[in-house]
Structure formats: structure tokens, C-alpha cells
Amino acid sequence: MTYPSYRTIRPLLALVFAFLTACAAAAPAFAQEKKVAQKNGVDISKMGAYRALAQHIYTEFQRGDIAAAAELGTVLERVWDKAEEYGGDTALAKTNRQLFDEIDKAMDQFITPITDAKGKPPDPAKVKAAFNFYLEKLKQAD
């Protein structure tokens, strides 16, 4: 029986060590959140347009233009329903009904205080929390 010599094992061990070092160095890159391409500030993803509309709604709300925010909120809801509930085989309601319902509910929690604000602006902290929650839900469908 022949045993491998120290001279044969040493280069092999060096190669294994180099491989493990390279993997350890690359591990943080694998753990990072994936980058989504954008066009004119809008994520080019399945939920990118909804996210962009929500950001405009929230910006108008912060500016104090509740009427503009409410108008955009109505647009968001109509576009969402048309595309993701009645939009055919690729609609989220058909591919993942539970996630569709969760996002739809989060969207309603975000826009309803704005669209139903009759002269009195909604609580900014609640709107901000609902906005952030809605954005988090959208990420699940990208």
C-alpha cells in the first residue's frame, strides 16, 4: 500500500485553503439584497409600478396635498385590481391568492385613510406605518 507523500498533499491543501478563503470572502455578497434595475426611478419589477405610485401618494400626503394623494390612491387601487386581480393567468390573484390578499389589505390600510379624509388629514404616523408595511408586502411579490 502506498501513502501519498507530504509533497503531494501540500499543494492540494493549499488549493483547498484558497478555495475556502475565496468562498468566505464572497459570502457577504451572496447575503446582500438583490439589486433591481430601474428606469427613470421606477423599479423594473413586477411590483415596481405600484411601489412608485405609492411613493408619489406618500409624497403628496407629506406635502399636505391630500386631494392629489387621494386621486393617486384611487388610481393605484384601480390599476392594482385591473392588473393583479383580473389581469389574466399571470395576475397575482391567480398565481398566489394569499399574497394578493395580503398586499391588497396592506394597500387598503395605506390609501383608505387618505382617500376617505374629508377635510381632516389622517394621522401622519399611521399613514407612514401603513405606507412602510405596504412597501414590505410588495417586496414579497417581486
PDB file of C-alpha atoms in Angstrom:
ATOM      1  CA  MET A   1       0.000   0.000   0.000  1.00  0.00           C
ATOM      2  CA  THR A   2       1.378   3.384  -0.925  1.00  0.00           C
ATOM      3  CA  TYR A   3       0.707   6.512   1.025  1.00  0.00           C
ATOM      4  CA  PRO A   4       0.656   9.923  -0.560  1.00  0.00           C
ATOM      5  CA  SER A   5       3.705  11.911   0.286  1.00  0.00           C
ATOM      6  CA  TYR A   6       3.701  15.223   2.086  1.00  0.00           C
ATOM      7  CA  ARG A   7       4.815  16.861  -1.183  1.00  0.00           C
ATOM      8  CA  THR A   8       1.649  15.718  -2.977  1.00  0.00           C
ATOM      9  CA  ILE A   9      -0.752  16.673  -0.220  1.00  0.00           C
ATOM     10  CA  ARG A  10       0.707  20.105   0.416  1.00  0.00           C
ATOM     11  CA  PRO A  11      -0.324  21.656  -2.964  1.00  0.00           C
ATOM     12  CA  LEU A  12      -3.747  20.038  -2.643  1.00  0.00           C
ATOM     13  CA  LEU A  13      -4.238  21.508   0.826  1.00  0.00           C
ATOM     14  CA  ALA A  14      -3.120  24.924  -0.438  1.00  0.00           C
ATOM     15  CA  LEU A  15      -5.683  24.703  -3.233  1.00  0.00           C
ATOM     16  CA  VAL A  16      -8.472  23.722  -0.811  1.00  0.00           C
ATOM     17  CA  PHE A  17      -7.462  26.552   1.534  1.00  0.00           C
ATOM     18  CA  ALA A  18      -7.521  29.068  -1.333  1.00  0.00           C
ATOM     19  CA  PHE A  19     -10.970  27.857  -2.397  1.00  0.00           C
ATOM     20  CA  LEU A  20     -12.374  28.139   1.134  1.00  0.00           C
ATOM     21  CA  THR A  21     -10.880  31.618   1.532  1.00  0.00           C
ATOM     22  CA  ALA A  22     -12.465  32.740  -1.740  1.00  0.00           C
ATOM     23  CA  CYS A  23     -15.849  31.347  -0.648  1.00  0.00           C
ATOM     24  CA  ALA A  24     -15.626  33.112   2.703  1.00  0.00           C
ATOM     25  CA  ALA A  25     -14.779  36.394   1.010  1.00  0.00           C
ATOM     26  CA  ALA A  26     -17.706  36.067  -1.398  1.00  0.00           C
ATOM     27  CA  ALA A  27     -20.246  35.080   1.292  1.00  0.00           C
ATOM     28  CA  PRO A  28     -21.212  38.665   2.236  1.00  0.00           C
ATOM     29  CA  ALA A  29     -22.001  39.371  -1.427  1.00  0.00           C
ATOM     30  CA  PHE A  30     -24.403  36.427  -1.531  1.00  0.00           C
ATOM     31  CA  ALA A  31     -26.203  37.644   1.586  1.00  0.00           C
ATOM     32  CA  GLN A  32     -26.863  41.115   0.180  1.00  0.00           C
ATOM     33  CA  GLU A  33     -30.303  42.036  -1.089  1.00  0.00           C
ATOM     34  CA  LYS A  34     -30.633  41.686  -4.833  1.00  0.00           C
ATOM     35  CA  LYS A  35     -30.447  44.902  -6.821  1.00  0.00           C
ATOM     36  CA  VAL A  36     -33.384  45.661  -9.065  1.00  0.00           C
ATOM     37  CA  ALA A  37     -32.860  47.550 -12.306  1.00  0.00           C
ATOM     38  CA  GLN A  38     -34.584  50.902 -12.573  1.00  0.00           C
ATOM     39  CA  LYS A  39     -35.812  53.108 -15.378  1.00  0.00           C
ATOM     40  CA  ASN A  40     -36.450  56.757 -14.526  1.00  0.00           C
ATOM     41  CA  GLY A  41     -36.528  55.895 -10.829  1.00  0.00           C
ATOM     42  CA  VAL A  42     -39.085  53.093 -11.170  1.00  0.00           C
ATOM     43  CA  ASP A  43     -38.082  49.530 -10.310  1.00  0.00           C
ATOM     44  CA  ILE A  44     -38.332  47.289 -13.342  1.00  0.00           C
ATOM     45  CA  SER A  45     -40.005  44.516 -11.407  1.00  0.00           C
ATOM     46  CA  LYS A  46     -43.479  43.057 -11.132  1.00  0.00           C
ATOM     47  CA  MET A  47     -44.400  45.388  -8.253  1.00  0.00           C
ATOM     48  CA  GLY A  48     -42.266  48.388  -9.285  1.00  0.00           C
ATOM     49  CA  ALA A  49     -45.091  50.483 -10.715  1.00  0.00           C
ATOM     50  CA  TYR A  50     -47.234  50.004  -7.601  1.00  0.00           C
ATOM     51  CA  ARG A  51     -44.290  50.958  -5.398  1.00  0.00           C
ATOM     52  CA  ALA A  52     -43.691  54.112  -7.490  1.00  0.00           C
ATOM     53  CA  LEU A  53     -47.348  55.134  -7.253  1.00  0.00           C
ATOM     54  CA  ALA A  54     -47.337  54.551  -3.505  1.00  0.00           C
ATOM     55  CA  GLN A  55     -44.241  56.736  -3.167  1.00  0.00           C
ATOM     56  CA  HIS A  56     -45.965  59.542  -5.080  1.00  0.00           C
ATOM     57  CA  ILE A  57     -49.056  59.195  -2.905  1.00  0.00           C
ATOM     58  CA  TYR A  58     -46.959  59.427   0.233  1.00  0.00           C
ATOM     59  CA  THR A  59     -45.006  62.412  -1.113  1.00  0.00           C
ATOM     60  CA  GLU A  60     -48.228  64.303  -1.887  1.00  0.00           C
ATOM     61  CA  PHE A  61     -49.550  63.412   1.551  1.00  0.00           C
ATOM     62  CA  GLN A  62     -46.389  64.760   3.182  1.00  0.00           C
ATOM     63  CA  ARG A  63     -46.720  67.981   1.181  1.00  0.00           C
ATOM     64  CA  GLY A  64     -50.231  68.379   2.539  1.00  0.00           C
ATOM     65  CA  ASP A  65     -51.936  67.890  -0.829  1.00  0.00           C
ATOM     66  CA  ILE A  66     -54.487  65.346   0.382  1.00  0.00           C
ATOM     67  CA  ALA A  67     -56.629  65.782  -2.756  1.00  0.00           C
ATOM     68  CA  ALA A  68     -53.729  64.808  -5.045  1.00  0.00           C
ATOM     69  CA  ALA A  69     -52.756  61.925  -2.756  1.00  0.00           C
ATOM     70  CA  ALA A  70     -56.365  60.691  -2.723  1.00  0.00           C
ATOM     71  CA  GLU A  71     -56.576  60.911  -6.519  1.00  0.00           C
ATOM     72  CA  LEU A  72     -53.378  58.895  -6.894  1.00  0.00           C
ATOM     73  CA  GLY A  73     -54.664  56.435  -4.283  1.00  0.00           C
ATOM     74  CA  THR A  74     -57.748  55.809  -6.391  1.00  0.00           C
ATOM     75  CA  VAL A  75     -55.531  55.306  -9.451  1.00  0.00           C
ATOM     76  CA  LEU A  76     -53.343  52.847  -7.544  1.00  0.00           C
ATOM     77  CA  GLU A  77     -56.314  50.806  -6.420  1.00  0.00           C
ATOM     78  CA  ARG A  78     -57.883  50.698  -9.891  1.00  0.00           C
ATOM     79  CA  VAL A  79     -54.623  49.761 -11.626  1.00  0.00           C
ATOM     80  CA  TRP A  80     -53.883  47.108  -8.985  1.00  0.00           C
ATOM     81  CA  ASP A  81     -57.314  45.500  -9.303  1.00  0.00           C
ATOM     82  CA  LYS A  82     -57.267  45.574 -13.105  1.00  0.00           C
ATOM     83  CA  ALA A  83     -53.798  44.018 -13.411  1.00  0.00           C
ATOM     84  CA  GLU A  84     -53.421  41.777 -10.383  1.00  0.00           C
ATOM     85  CA  GLU A  85     -56.958  40.576  -9.752  1.00  0.00           C
ATOM     86  CA  TYR A  86     -58.494  40.480 -13.227  1.00  0.00           C
ATOM     87  CA  GLY A  87     -55.319  40.530 -15.314  1.00  0.00           C
ATOM     88  CA  GLY A  88     -55.271  37.008 -16.669  1.00  0.00           C
ATOM     89  CA  ASP A  89     -53.153  33.967 -15.896  1.00  0.00           C
ATOM     90  CA  THR A  90     -50.122  35.933 -14.648  1.00  0.00           C
ATOM     91  CA  ALA A  91     -52.169  38.064 -12.242  1.00  0.00           C
ATOM     92  CA  LEU A  92     -51.055  37.702  -8.649  1.00  0.00           C
ATOM     93  CA  ALA A  93     -54.586  36.747  -7.576  1.00  0.00           C
ATOM     94  CA  LYS A  94     -54.273  33.667  -9.808  1.00  0.00           C
ATOM     95  CA  THR A  95     -50.657  32.770  -9.059  1.00  0.00           C
ATOM     96  CA  ASN A  96     -50.644  33.433  -5.302  1.00  0.00           C
ATOM     97  CA  ARG A  97     -54.062  34.329  -3.899  1.00  0.00           C
ATOM     98  CA  GLN A  98     -52.885  34.550  -0.284  1.00  0.00           C
ATOM     99  CA  LEU A  99     -50.132  37.039  -1.109  1.00  0.00           C
ATOM    100  CA  PHE A 100     -52.527  39.004  -3.312  1.00  0.00           C
ATOM    101  CA  ASP A 101     -54.970  39.301  -0.407  1.00  0.00           C
ATOM    102  CA  GLU A 102     -52.192  40.379   1.990  1.00  0.00           C
ATOM    103  CA  ILE A 103     -50.927  43.079  -0.376  1.00  0.00           C
ATOM    104  CA  ASP A 104     -54.465  44.225  -1.193  1.00  0.00           C
ATOM    105  CA  LYS A 105     -55.255  44.594   2.510  1.00  0.00           C
ATOM    106  CA  ALA A 106     -51.970  46.470   3.146  1.00  0.00           C
ATOM    107  CA  MET A 107     -52.727  48.782   0.222  1.00  0.00           C
ATOM    108  CA  ASP A 108     -56.215  49.477   1.589  1.00  0.00           C
ATOM    109  CA  GLN A 109     -54.765  50.260   5.020  1.00  0.00           C
ATOM    110  CA  PHE A 110     -52.416  52.745   3.359  1.00  0.00           C
ATOM    111  CA  ILE A 111     -54.757  54.534   0.948  1.00  0.00           C
ATOM    112  CA  THR A 112     -58.154  54.412   2.698  1.00  0.00           C
ATOM    113  CA  PRO A 113     -57.286  56.999   5.382  1.00  0.00           C
ATOM    114  CA  ILE A 114     -56.147  59.305   2.573  1.00  0.00           C
ATOM    115  CA  THR A 115     -58.988  58.693   0.130  1.00  0.00           C
ATOM    116  CA  ASP A 116     -61.606  58.940   2.898  1.00  0.00           C
ATOM    117  CA  ALA A 117     -60.131  62.077   4.502  1.00  0.00           C
ATOM    118  CA  LYS A 118     -62.971  64.532   4.154  1.00  0.00           C
ATOM    119  CA  GLY A 119     -61.347  67.804   5.079  1.00  0.00           C
ATOM    120  CA  LYS A 120     -59.333  66.424   8.001  1.00  0.00           C
ATOM    121  CA  PRO A 121     -55.905  64.953   7.244  1.00  0.00           C
ATOM    122  CA  PRO A 122     -55.240  61.475   8.644  1.00  0.00           C
ATOM    123  CA  ASP A 123     -52.682  60.791  11.368  1.00  0.00           C
ATOM    124  CA  PRO A 124     -49.232  61.093   9.720  1.00  0.00           C
ATOM    125  CA  ALA A 125     -47.694  58.361  11.917  1.00  0.00           C
ATOM    126  CA  LYS A 126     -50.393  55.869  10.938  1.00  0.00           C
ATOM    127  CA  VAL A 127     -50.086  56.719   7.249  1.00  0.00           C
ATOM    128  CA  LYS A 128     -46.303  56.351   7.390  1.00  0.00           C
ATOM    129  CA  ALA A 129     -46.566  52.978   9.143  1.00  0.00           C
ATOM    130  CA  ALA A 130     -49.148  51.749   6.637  1.00  0.00           C
ATOM    131  CA  PHE A 131     -47.004  53.017   3.740  1.00  0.00           C
ATOM    132  CA  ASN A 132     -43.925  51.163   5.015  1.00  0.00           C
ATOM    133  CA  PHE A 133     -45.937  47.999   5.655  1.00  0.00           C
ATOM    134  CA  TYR A 134     -47.376  48.154   2.127  1.00  0.00           C
ATOM    135  CA  LEU A 135     -43.890  48.518   0.611  1.00  0.00           C
ATOM    136  CA  GLU A 136     -42.674  45.500   2.607  1.00  0.00           C
ATOM    137  CA  LYS A 137     -45.601  43.431   1.334  1.00  0.00           C
ATOM    138  CA  LEU A 138     -44.856  44.453  -2.259  1.00  0.00           C
ATOM    139  CA  LYS A 139     -41.288  43.160  -1.898  1.00  0.00           C
ATOM    140  CA  GLN A 140     -42.680  39.680  -1.272  1.00  0.00           C
ATOM    141  CA  ALA A 141     -44.225  39.613  -4.754  1.00  0.00           C
ATOM    142  CA  ASP A 142     -41.252  40.917  -6.751  1.00  0.00           C
TER     143      ASP A 142
END
